[in-house]
PDB file of N, CA, C and O in Angstrom:
ATOM      1  N   MET A   1      97.209-234.140-119.430  1.00  0.00           N
ATOM      2  CA  MET A   1      96.149-233.311-119.817  1.00  0.00           C
ATOM      3  C   MET A   1      96.146-233.276-120.340  1.00  0.00           C
ATOM      4  O   MET A   1      97.029-232.161-121.112  1.00  0.00           O
ATOM      5  N   THR A   2      95.409-232.600-121.586  1.00  0.00           N
ATOM      6  CA  THR A   2      95.826-231.509-122.722  1.00  0.00           C
ATOM      7  C   THR A   2      94.535-230.715-121.973  1.00  0.00           C
ATOM      8  O   THR A   2      93.117-230.270-121.948  1.00  0.00           O
ATOM      9  N   PRO A   3      95.374-229.063-122.339  1.00  0.00           N
ATOM     10  CA  PRO A   3      94.817-227.916-122.155  1.00  0.00           C
ATOM     11  C   PRO A   3      93.716-227.805-123.119  1.00  0.00           C
ATOM     12  O   PRO A   3      93.823-228.436-124.165  1.00  0.00           O
ATOM     13  N   THR A   4      92.789-227.094-122.491  1.00  0.00           N
ATOM     14  CA  THR A   4      91.502-226.830-123.525  1.00  0.00           C
ATOM     15  C   THR A   4      91.948-225.296-123.983  1.00  0.00           C
ATOM     16  O   THR A   4      92.166-224.635-123.071  1.00  0.00           O
ATOM     17  N   ILE A   5      91.239-225.137-125.348  1.00  0.00           N
ATOM     18  CA  ILE A   5      91.459-224.007-125.807  1.00  0.00           C
ATOM     19  C   ILE A   5      90.442-223.548-125.694  1.00  0.00           C
ATOM     20  O   ILE A   5      89.359-223.758-126.513  1.00  0.00           O
ATOM     21  N   GLN A   6      90.418-222.346-125.247  1.00  0.00           N
ATOM     22  CA  GLN A   6      89.878-221.428-125.776  1.00  0.00           C
ATOM     23  C   GLN A   6      89.929-219.657-125.677  1.00  0.00           C
ATOM     24  O   GLN A   6      91.038-219.235-125.559  1.00  0.00           O
ATOM     25  N   THR A   7      89.105-219.261-127.116  1.00  0.00           N
ATOM     26  CA  THR A   7      89.422-217.917-126.857  1.00  0.00           C
ATOM     27  C   THR A   7      88.486-216.862-126.037  1.00  0.00           C
ATOM     28  O   THR A   7      86.782-217.387-126.450  1.00  0.00           O
ATOM     29  N   HIS A   8      88.750-215.605-125.546  1.00  0.00           N
ATOM     30  CA  HIS A   8      87.819-214.815-125.710  1.00  0.00           C
ATOM     31  C   HIS A   8      87.745-213.207-126.101  1.00  0.00           C
ATOM     32  O   HIS A   8      88.823-213.586-126.965  1.00  0.00           O
ATOM     33  N   PRO A   9      86.593-212.857-125.675  1.00  0.00           N
ATOM     34  CA  PRO A   9      86.629-211.355-126.491  1.00  0.00           C
ATOM     35  C   PRO A   9      87.454-211.009-125.480  1.00  0.00           C
ATOM     36  O   PRO A   9      87.704-210.697-124.247  1.00  0.00           O
ATOM     37  N   PRO A  10      87.846-209.313-126.111  1.00  0.00           N
ATOM     38  CA  PRO A  10      88.530-208.072-125.160  1.00  0.00           C
ATOM     39  C   PRO A  10      87.499-208.455-123.686  1.00  0.00           C
ATOM     40  O   PRO A  10      86.888-208.147-124.205  1.00  0.00           O
ATOM     41  N   ALA A  11      88.133-207.647-122.380  1.00  0.00           N
ATOM     42  CA  ALA A  11      87.457-207.968-121.530  1.00  0.00           C
ATOM     43  C   ALA A  11      86.791-206.631-121.988  1.00  0.00           C
ATOM     44  O   ALA A  11      86.963-205.433-121.967  1.00  0.00           O
ATOM     45  N   THR A  12      85.332-206.450-121.062  1.00  0.00           N
ATOM     46  CA  THR A  12      84.655-205.592-120.882  1.00  0.00           C
ATOM     47  C   THR A  12      84.909-204.336-119.648  1.00  0.00           C
ATOM     48  O   THR A  12      86.137-204.534-119.434  1.00  0.00           O
ATOM     49  N   THR A  13      84.346-203.384-119.856  1.00  0.00           N
ATOM     50  CA  THR A  13      85.105-202.326-118.658  1.00  0.00           C
ATOM     51  C   THR A  13      84.665-203.039-116.915  1.00  0.00           C
ATOM     52  O   THR A  13      85.516-203.130-115.680  1.00  0.00           O
ATOM     53  N   ARG A  14      83.404-203.851-117.137  1.00  0.00           N
ATOM     54  CA  ARG A  14      82.744-204.255-116.159  1.00  0.00           C
ATOM     55  C   ARG A  14      83.945-205.882-115.430  1.00  0.00           C
ATOM     56  O   ARG A  14      84.056-206.083-114.671  1.00  0.00           O
ATOM     57  N   GLU A  15      84.511-206.484-116.349  1.00  0.00           N
ATOM     58  CA  GLU A  15      85.205-207.824-116.069  1.00  0.00           C
ATOM     59  C   GLU A  15      86.501-206.993-116.032  1.00  0.00           C
ATOM     60  O   GLU A  15      87.244-207.676-115.033  1.00  0.00           O
ATOM     61  N   ARG A  16      86.949-205.955-116.485  1.00  0.00           N
ATOM     62  CA  ARG A  16      88.171-204.715-115.696  1.00  0.00           C
ATOM     63  C   ARG A  16      88.413-204.785-114.536  1.00  0.00           C
ATOM     64  O   ARG A  16      89.145-204.943-113.519  1.00  0.00           O
ATOM     65  N   ALA A  17      87.512-204.459-113.631  1.00  0.00           N
ATOM     66  CA  ALA A  17      86.879-204.093-112.579  1.00  0.00           C
ATOM     67  C   ALA A  17      86.284-204.972-111.800  1.00  0.00           C
ATOM     68  O   ALA A  17      86.251-204.819-110.501  1.00  0.00           O
ATOM     69  N   GLY A  18      86.791-206.529-112.193  1.00  0.00           N
ATOM     70  CA  GLY A  18      86.944-207.120-111.024  1.00  0.00           C
ATOM     71  C   GLY A  18      85.563-208.193-111.248  1.00  0.00           C
ATOM     72  O   GLY A  18      84.840-209.298-110.661  1.00  0.00           O
ATOM     73  N   GLY A  19      84.875-207.690-112.241  1.00  0.00           N
ATOM     74  CA  GLY A  19      83.472-208.612-112.865  1.00  0.00           C
ATOM     75  C   GLY A  19      83.871-209.877-113.331  1.00  0.00           C
ATOM     76  O   GLY A  19      85.227-210.300-113.771  1.00  0.00           O
ATOM     77  N   GLU A  20      82.759-210.682-113.800  1.00  0.00           N
ATOM     78  CA  GLU A  20      82.938-212.692-114.343  1.00  0.00           C
ATOM     79  C   GLU A  20      83.223-212.679-115.877  1.00  0.00           C
ATOM     80  O   GLU A  20      82.818-211.621-116.308  1.00  0.00           O
ATOM     81  N   SER A  21      84.601-212.840-115.621  1.00  0.00           N
ATOM     82  CA  SER A  21      85.310-212.053-116.920  1.00  0.00           C
ATOM     83  C   SER A  21      84.722-214.191-118.112  1.00  0.00           C
ATOM     84  O   SER A  21      85.332-214.017-119.062  1.00  0.00           O
ATOM     85  N   GLY A  22      85.114-214.978-117.101  1.00  0.00           N
ATOM     86  CA  GLY A  22      84.204-216.297-117.962  1.00  0.00           C
ATOM     87  C   GLY A  22      86.022-216.936-117.793  1.00  0.00           C
ATOM     88  O   GLY A  22      85.822-217.923-118.787  1.00  0.00           O
ATOM     89  N   LEU A  23      86.804-217.048-117.178  1.00  0.00           N
ATOM     90  CA  LEU A  23      88.902-217.312-117.620  1.00  0.00           C
ATOM     91  C   LEU A  23      88.210-218.279-116.527  1.00  0.00           C
ATOM     92  O   LEU A  23      87.345-217.846-115.135  1.00  0.00           O
ATOM     93  N   ARG A  24      89.137-219.334-116.619  1.00  0.00           N
ATOM     94  CA  ARG A  24      88.667-219.962-115.124  1.00  0.00           C
ATOM     95  C   ARG A  24      89.861-219.882-114.436  1.00  0.00           C
ATOM     96  O   ARG A  24      90.871-218.806-114.512  1.00  0.00           O
ATOM     97  N   PRO A  25      89.667-219.970-112.925  1.00  0.00           N
ATOM     98  CA  PRO A  25      90.799-219.387-111.595  1.00  0.00           C
ATOM     99  C   PRO A  25      91.782-220.657-112.163  1.00  0.00           C
ATOM    100  O   PRO A  25      92.223-221.487-111.997  1.00  0.00           O
ATOM    101  N   GLY A  26      92.806-218.802-111.534  1.00  0.00           N
ATOM    102  CA  GLY A  26      93.969-220.197-111.276  1.00  0.00           C
ATOM    103  C   GLY A  26      95.419-219.053-112.552  1.00  0.00           C
ATOM    104  O   GLY A  26      94.701-217.849-112.465  1.00  0.00           O
ATOM    105  N   VAL A  27      96.328-219.649-112.107  1.00  0.00           N
ATOM    106  CA  VAL A  27      97.192-218.774-112.833  1.00  0.00           C
ATOM    107  C   VAL A  27      96.755-218.818-115.051  1.00  0.00           C
ATOM    108  O   VAL A  27      97.457-220.646-115.418  1.00  0.00           O
ATOM    109  N   HIS A  28      97.200-217.932-115.167  1.00  0.00           N
ATOM    110  CA  HIS A  28      97.239-217.387-116.638  1.00  0.00           C
ATOM    111  C   HIS A  28      98.713-217.061-116.802  1.00  0.00           C
ATOM    112  O   HIS A  28      98.882-216.067-116.053  1.00  0.00           O
ATOM    113  N   THR A  29      99.389-217.021-118.519  1.00  0.00           N
ATOM    114  CA  THR A  29     100.851-217.008-118.104  1.00  0.00           C
ATOM    115  C   THR A  29     100.789-216.796-119.846  1.00  0.00           C
ATOM    116  O   THR A  29      99.595-216.828-120.887  1.00  0.00           O
ATOM    117  N   VAL A  30     101.820-215.552-119.839  1.00  0.00           N
ATOM    118  CA  VAL A  30     102.028-214.635-121.145  1.00  0.00           C
ATOM    119  C   VAL A  30     102.942-215.564-121.782  1.00  0.00           C
ATOM    120  O   VAL A  30     103.785-216.284-120.815  1.00  0.00           O
ATOM    121  N   ALA A  31     102.788-216.902-122.925  1.00  0.00           N
ATOM    122  CA  ALA A  31     104.033-217.621-123.530  1.00  0.00           C
ATOM    123  C   ALA A  31     104.278-216.618-124.604  1.00  0.00           C
ATOM    124  O   ALA A  31     103.774-216.145-125.930  1.00  0.00           O
ATOM    125  N   ALA A  32     105.840-216.209-124.638  1.00  0.00           N
ATOM    126  CA  ALA A  32     106.087-215.734-125.949  1.00  0.00           C
ATOM    127  C   ALA A  32     106.414-216.498-127.125  1.00  0.00           C
ATOM    128  O   ALA A  32     106.568-218.381-126.994  1.00  0.00           O
ATOM    129  N   THR A  33     106.255-216.024-128.199  1.00  0.00           N
ATOM    130  CA  THR A  33     106.513-216.817-129.306  1.00  0.00           C
ATOM    131  C   THR A  33     107.955-216.953-129.892  1.00  0.00           C
ATOM    132  O   THR A  33     109.182-216.241-129.872  1.00  0.00           O
ATOM    133  N   PRO A  34     108.192-218.635-129.959  1.00  0.00           N
ATOM    134  CA  PRO A  34     109.574-219.120-130.068  1.00  0.00           C
ATOM    135  C   PRO A  34     109.970-218.177-131.609  1.00  0.00           C
ATOM    136  O   PRO A  34     109.005-218.965-133.073  1.00  0.00           O
ATOM    137  N   PHE A  35     110.857-218.491-132.614  1.00  0.00           N
ATOM    138  CA  PHE A  35     111.359-217.961-132.776  1.00  0.00           C
ATOM    139  C   PHE A  35     112.899-218.436-133.006  1.00  0.00           C
ATOM    140  O   PHE A  35     113.682-218.767-132.538  1.00  0.00           O
ATOM    141  N   LEU A  36     113.097-218.822-135.363  1.00  0.00           N
ATOM    142  CA  LEU A  36     114.571-219.405-135.698  1.00  0.00           C
ATOM    143  C   LEU A  36     115.204-218.349-135.084  1.00  0.00           C
ATOM    144  O   LEU A  36     115.319-217.475-135.172  1.00  0.00           O
ATOM    145  N   PRO A  37     117.171-218.884-134.994  1.00  0.00           N
ATOM    146  CA  PRO A  37     117.546-217.685-135.787  1.00  0.00           C
ATOM    147  C   PRO A  37     117.297-216.898-136.749  1.00  0.00           C
ATOM    148  O   PRO A  37     117.882-215.457-136.567  1.00  0.00           O
ATOM    149  N   ASP A  38     117.024-217.326-137.897  1.00  0.00           N
ATOM    150  CA  ASP A  38     116.736-216.065-139.112  1.00  0.00           C
ATOM    151  C   ASP A  38     115.463-215.858-138.725  1.00  0.00           C
ATOM    152  O   ASP A  38     115.280-215.865-139.495  1.00  0.00           O
ATOM    153  N   GLU A  39     114.842-215.562-137.696  1.00  0.00           N
ATOM    154  CA  GLU A  39     113.204-214.744-136.893  1.00  0.00           C
ATOM    155  C   GLU A  39     112.314-215.088-137.924  1.00  0.00           C
ATOM    156  O   GLU A  39     111.147-214.943-137.870  1.00  0.00           O
ATOM    157  N   ALA A  40     112.488-216.522-138.374  1.00  0.00           N
ATOM    158  CA  ALA A  40     111.238-217.496-138.825  1.00  0.00           C
ATOM    159  C   ALA A  40     110.643-218.151-137.610  1.00  0.00           C
ATOM    160  O   ALA A  40     111.080-218.072-136.986  1.00  0.00           O
ATOM    161  N   LEU A  41     109.557-217.884-137.702  1.00  0.00           N
ATOM    162  CA  LEU A  41     108.468-219.384-136.641  1.00  0.00           C
ATOM    163  C   LEU A  41     109.023-220.394-135.412  1.00  0.00           C
ATOM    164  O   LEU A  41     109.464-221.060-136.866  1.00  0.00           O
ATOM    165  N   ASP A  42     109.396-220.997-135.643  1.00  0.00           N
ATOM    166  CA  ASP A  42     110.137-222.258-134.576  1.00  0.00           C
ATOM    167  C   ASP A  42     108.216-223.148-134.133  1.00  0.00           C
ATOM    168  O   ASP A  42     108.393-222.794-132.967  1.00  0.00           O
ATOM    169  N   GLU A  43     107.756-223.098-135.323  1.00  0.00           N
ATOM    170  CA  GLU A  43     105.990-223.622-135.135  1.00  0.00           C
ATOM    171  C   GLU A  43     106.882-225.276-134.230  1.00  0.00           C
ATOM    172  O   GLU A  43     106.270-225.320-133.338  1.00  0.00           O
ATOM    173  N   GLU A  44     108.086-226.179-134.270  1.00  0.00           N
ATOM    174  CA  GLU A  44     108.070-227.220-133.698  1.00  0.00           C
ATOM    175  C   GLU A  44     108.415-227.161-132.353  1.00  0.00           C
ATOM    176  O   GLU A  44     107.659-228.308-131.501  1.00  0.00           O
ATOM    177  N   SER A  45     108.960-226.032-131.841  1.00  0.00           N
ATOM    178  CA  SER A  45     108.839-225.825-129.825  1.00  0.00           C
ATOM    179  C   SER A  45     107.621-225.033-129.544  1.00  0.00           C
ATOM    180  O   SER A  45     107.103-225.047-128.235  1.00  0.00           O
ATOM    181  N   ILE A  46     106.137-224.704-130.666  1.00  0.00           N
ATOM    182  CA  ILE A  46     104.952-224.256-129.756  1.00  0.00           C
ATOM    183  C   ILE A  46     105.190-225.155-128.860  1.00  0.00           C
ATOM    184  O   ILE A  46     104.218-225.127-128.202  1.00  0.00           O
ATOM    185  N   GLY A  47     104.015-226.149-129.433  1.00  0.00           N
ATOM    186  CA  GLY A  47     103.626-227.123-128.704  1.00  0.00           C
ATOM    187  C   GLY A  47     104.564-227.695-127.119  1.00  0.00           C
ATOM    188  O   GLY A  47     103.659-228.161-126.424  1.00  0.00           O
ATOM    189  N   SER A  48     106.074-227.921-127.576  1.00  0.00           N
ATOM    190  CA  SER A  48     107.148-228.238-126.046  1.00  0.00           C
ATOM    191  C   SER A  48     106.826-226.935-125.091  1.00  0.00           C
ATOM    192  O   SER A  48     106.620-226.849-124.245  1.00  0.00           O
ATOM    193  N   LEU A  49     106.753-225.660-125.951  1.00  0.00           N
ATOM    194  CA  LEU A  49     106.958-224.425-124.342  1.00  0.00           C
ATOM    195  C   LEU A  49     104.923-224.747-123.973  1.00  0.00           C
ATOM    196  O   LEU A  49     105.413-224.792-122.991  1.00  0.00           O
ATOM    197  N   LEU A  50     104.216-225.115-124.760  1.00  0.00           N
ATOM    198  CA  LEU A  50     102.700-224.869-124.712  1.00  0.00           C
ATOM    199  C   LEU A  50     102.793-226.346-123.192  1.00  0.00           C
ATOM    200  O   LEU A  50     102.353-226.249-122.074  1.00  0.00           O
ATOM    201  N   ASP A  51     103.066-227.657-123.531  1.00  0.00           N
ATOM    202  CA  ASP A  51     102.667-228.209-122.755  1.00  0.00           C
ATOM    203  C   ASP A  51     103.973-227.738-121.314  1.00  0.00           C
ATOM    204  O   ASP A  51     103.468-228.822-120.065  1.00  0.00           O
ATOM    205  N   ASP A  52     105.318-227.444-121.360  1.00  0.00           N
ATOM    206  CA  ASP A  52     106.035-226.804-120.461  1.00  0.00           C
ATOM    207  C   ASP A  52     105.278-226.099-119.492  1.00  0.00           C
ATOM    208  O   ASP A  52     104.937-226.078-118.097  1.00  0.00           O
ATOM    209  N   VAL A  53     104.268-225.640-120.258  1.00  0.00           N
ATOM    210  CA  VAL A  53     103.273-223.631-119.875  1.00  0.00           C
ATOM    211  C   VAL A  53     102.131-224.691-118.616  1.00  0.00           C
ATOM    212  O   VAL A  53     101.944-224.773-117.729  1.00  0.00           O
ATOM    213  N   VAL A  54     101.923-226.249-119.035  1.00  0.00           N
ATOM    214  CA  VAL A  54     100.791-226.400-118.579  1.00  0.00           C
ATOM    215  C   VAL A  54     100.968-227.548-117.746  1.00  0.00           C
ATOM    216  O   VAL A  54     100.109-227.389-116.904  1.00  0.00           O
ATOM    217  N   ALA A  55     103.181-228.344-117.490  1.00  0.00           N
ATOM    218  CA  ALA A  55     103.024-229.555-116.681  1.00  0.00           C
ATOM    219  C   ALA A  55     103.665-227.873-115.200  1.00  0.00           C
ATOM    220  O   ALA A  55     103.111-228.428-114.780  1.00  0.00           O
ATOM    221  N   ALA A  56     103.897-226.936-115.370  1.00  0.00           N
ATOM    222  CA  ALA A  56     103.863-226.228-114.554  1.00  0.00           C
ATOM    223  C   ALA A  56     102.491-225.311-113.365  1.00  0.00           C
ATOM    224  O   ALA A  56     102.850-224.902-112.490  1.00  0.00           O
ATOM    225  N   GLY A  57     102.010-226.187-114.104  1.00  0.00           N
ATOM    226  CA  GLY A  57     100.403-225.525-113.060  1.00  0.00           C
ATOM    227  C   GLY A  57      99.862-224.508-113.562  1.00  0.00           C
ATOM    228  O   GLY A  57      98.646-224.136-113.499  1.00  0.00           O
ATOM    229  N   ALA A  58      99.487-223.318-115.119  1.00  0.00           N
ATOM    230  CA  ALA A  58      99.315-222.847-116.189  1.00  0.00           C
ATOM    231  C   ALA A  58      98.100-222.926-116.229  1.00  0.00           C
ATOM    232  O   ALA A  58      97.490-224.217-116.595  1.00  0.00           O
ATOM    233  N   GLU A  59      96.236-222.152-115.947  1.00  0.00           N
ATOM    234  CA  GLU A  59      95.453-222.845-116.292  1.00  0.00           C
ATOM    235  C   GLU A  59      95.241-221.780-117.930  1.00  0.00           C
ATOM    236  O   GLU A  59      93.916-221.983-118.876  1.00  0.00           O
ATOM    237  N   GLY A  60      95.117-221.393-117.997  1.00  0.00           N
ATOM    238  CA  GLY A  60      95.537-220.347-119.436  1.00  0.00           C
ATOM    239  C   GLY A  60      96.868-219.175-120.203  1.00  0.00           C
ATOM    240  O   GLY A  60      97.753-219.351-119.380  1.00  0.00           O
ATOM    241  N   VAL A  61      97.207-219.806-121.010  1.00  0.00           N
ATOM    242  CA  VAL A  61      97.694-218.729-121.384  1.00  0.00           C
ATOM    243  C   VAL A  61      97.428-218.221-122.890  1.00  0.00           C
ATOM    244  O   VAL A  61      96.582-218.725-123.539  1.00  0.00           O
ATOM    245  N   LEU A  62      98.407-216.600-122.784  1.00  0.00           N
ATOM    246  CA  LEU A  62      97.978-215.747-123.566  1.00  0.00           C
ATOM    247  C   LEU A  62      99.145-215.715-124.629  1.00  0.00           C
ATOM    248  O   LEU A  62     100.682-216.105-123.704  1.00  0.00           O
ATOM    249  N   VAL A  63      98.617-216.216-125.853  1.00  0.00           N
ATOM    250  CA  VAL A  63      99.845-215.784-126.445  1.00  0.00           C
ATOM    251  C   VAL A  63      99.786-214.793-128.063  1.00  0.00           C
ATOM    252  O   VAL A  63      98.441-214.365-127.923  1.00  0.00           O
ATOM    253  N   LEU A  64     100.749-214.588-128.251  1.00  0.00           N
ATOM    254  CA  LEU A  64     100.991-213.344-129.557  1.00  0.00           C
ATOM    255  C   LEU A  64     100.140-212.047-128.917  1.00  0.00           C
ATOM    256  O   LEU A  64      99.859-211.360-129.352  1.00  0.00           O
ATOM    257  N   GLY A  65     100.596-211.729-127.416  1.00  0.00           N
ATOM    258  CA  GLY A  65     100.079-210.697-127.324  1.00  0.00           C
ATOM    259  C   GLY A  65     100.755-209.607-126.384  1.00  0.00           C
ATOM    260  O   GLY A  65     100.097-208.302-126.760  1.00  0.00           O
ATOM    261  N   VAL A  66     101.658-209.753-125.930  1.00  0.00           N
ATOM    262  CA  VAL A  66     102.357-207.951-125.443  1.00  0.00           C
ATOM    263  C   VAL A  66     103.878-207.865-126.105  1.00  0.00           C
ATOM    264  O   VAL A  66     104.283-206.710-125.555  1.00  0.00           O
ATOM    265  N   LEU A  67     104.275-209.134-126.358  1.00  0.00           N
ATOM    266  CA  LEU A  67     105.526-208.588-126.539  1.00  0.00           C
ATOM    267  C   LEU A  67     105.616-208.598-128.417  1.00  0.00           C
ATOM    268  O   LEU A  67     107.101-208.250-128.789  1.00  0.00           O
ATOM    269  N   GLY A  68     104.667-208.042-129.161  1.00  0.00           N
ATOM    270  CA  GLY A  68     105.183-207.102-130.135  1.00  0.00           C
ATOM    271  C   GLY A  68     105.405-208.404-131.404  1.00  0.00           C
ATOM    272  O   GLY A  68     105.465-208.236-133.080  1.00  0.00           O
ATOM    273  N   GLU A  69     105.422-209.960-130.839  1.00  0.00           N
ATOM    274  CA  GLU A  69     105.448-210.523-132.084  1.00  0.00           C
ATOM    275  C   GLU A  69     104.535-211.197-132.942  1.00  0.00           C
ATOM    276  O   GLU A  69     104.902-211.181-134.100  1.00  0.00           O
ATOM    277  N   ALA A  70     103.347-210.910-132.286  1.00  0.00           N
ATOM    278  CA  ALA A  70     102.441-210.640-134.075  1.00  0.00           C
ATOM    279  C   ALA A  70     102.751-209.734-135.015  1.00  0.00           C
ATOM    280  O   ALA A  70     102.235-210.415-136.047  1.00  0.00           O
ATOM    281  N   ASP A  71     103.488-208.957-135.076  1.00  0.00           N
ATOM    282  CA  ASP A  71     103.025-208.376-135.982  1.00  0.00           C
ATOM    283  C   ASP A  71     104.849-208.536-136.776  1.00  0.00           C
ATOM    284  O   ASP A  71     104.701-208.126-137.924  1.00  0.00           O
ATOM    285  N   LYS A  72     105.381-209.101-136.466  1.00  0.00           N
ATOM    286  CA  LYS A  72     106.026-209.989-137.289  1.00  0.00           C
ATOM    287  C   LYS A  72     106.020-211.066-138.641  1.00  0.00           C
ATOM    288  O   LYS A  72     106.363-211.404-139.506  1.00  0.00           O
ATOM    289  N   LEU A  73     104.965-211.789-138.034  1.00  0.00           N
ATOM    290  CA  LEU A  73     104.414-212.875-138.289  1.00  0.00           C
ATOM    291  C   LEU A  73     103.201-212.299-139.735  1.00  0.00           C
ATOM    292  O   LEU A  73     102.672-211.783-139.108  1.00  0.00           O
ATOM    293  N   SER A  74     102.413-213.612-140.339  1.00  0.00           N
ATOM    294  CA  SER A  74     101.878-213.214-141.301  1.00  0.00           C
ATOM    295  C   SER A  74     100.565-213.934-140.636  1.00  0.00           C
ATOM    296  O   SER A  74     100.505-214.310-139.757  1.00  0.00           O
ATOM    297  N   ASP A  75      99.405-213.427-141.669  1.00  0.00           N
ATOM    298  CA  ASP A  75      98.082-214.144-140.482  1.00  0.00           C
ATOM    299  C   ASP A  75      98.601-215.504-140.657  1.00  0.00           C
ATOM    300  O   ASP A  75      96.985-215.464-139.848  1.00  0.00           O
ATOM    301  N   ALA A  76      98.362-215.907-141.612  1.00  0.00           N
ATOM    302  CA  ALA A  76      98.839-217.914-141.335  1.00  0.00           C
ATOM    303  C   ALA A  76      99.568-218.553-140.522  1.00  0.00           C
ATOM    304  O   ALA A  76      99.096-219.124-139.563  1.00  0.00           O
ATOM    305  N   GLU A  77     101.099-217.491-140.093  1.00  0.00           N
ATOM    306  CA  GLU A  77     101.574-218.331-139.247  1.00  0.00           C
ATOM    307  C   GLU A  77     100.529-217.458-137.890  1.00  0.00           C
ATOM    308  O   GLU A  77     101.297-218.594-137.009  1.00  0.00           O
ATOM    309  N   ARG A  78     100.014-216.518-137.615  1.00  0.00           N
ATOM    310  CA  ARG A  78      99.165-215.842-136.704  1.00  0.00           C
ATOM    311  C   ARG A  78      98.156-217.518-136.168  1.00  0.00           C
ATOM    312  O   ARG A  78      98.068-218.174-134.725  1.00  0.00           O
ATOM    313  N   ASP A  79      97.666-217.471-137.286  1.00  0.00           N
ATOM    314  CA  ASP A  79      97.007-218.708-137.245  1.00  0.00           C
ATOM    315  C   ASP A  79      97.443-220.256-136.512  1.00  0.00           C
ATOM    316  O   ASP A  79      96.457-220.650-135.764  1.00  0.00           O
ATOM    317  N   ARG A  80      98.293-220.216-137.168  1.00  0.00           N
ATOM    318  CA  ARG A  80      99.215-221.895-136.574  1.00  0.00           C
ATOM    319  C   ARG A  80      99.124-221.125-135.406  1.00  0.00           C
ATOM    320  O   ARG A  80      99.017-222.493-134.481  1.00  0.00           O
ATOM    321  N   VAL A  81      99.723-220.608-134.071  1.00  0.00           N
ATOM    322  CA  VAL A  81      99.776-220.116-133.070  1.00  0.00           C
ATOM    323  C   VAL A  81      98.953-220.357-132.959  1.00  0.00           C
ATOM    324  O   VAL A  81      98.700-221.478-131.360  1.00  0.00           O
ATOM    325  N   VAL A  82      97.969-220.380-133.133  1.00  0.00           N
ATOM    326  CA  VAL A  82      96.346-219.760-132.534  1.00  0.00           C
ATOM    327  C   VAL A  82      96.219-220.948-132.203  1.00  0.00           C
ATOM    328  O   VAL A  82      95.567-221.812-131.384  1.00  0.00           O
TER     329      VAL A  82
END
């Protein structure tokens, strides 16, 4: 099954307080961005990483979110990850 990729604006105060967020119900996870030993983006691994996350039952995935890797990437690289 191919996951549907959706982007959402940041949550509002009402949403953070438990209101409707527009997200699918179920498990959502944060995916680390894969890098090669030379710290270049490992684009070949992104697809298999997300396939594994979906196969494990995740309904949603946050990329470039919390580990600081977005700052290491160019705008073009961030666009390719998303």
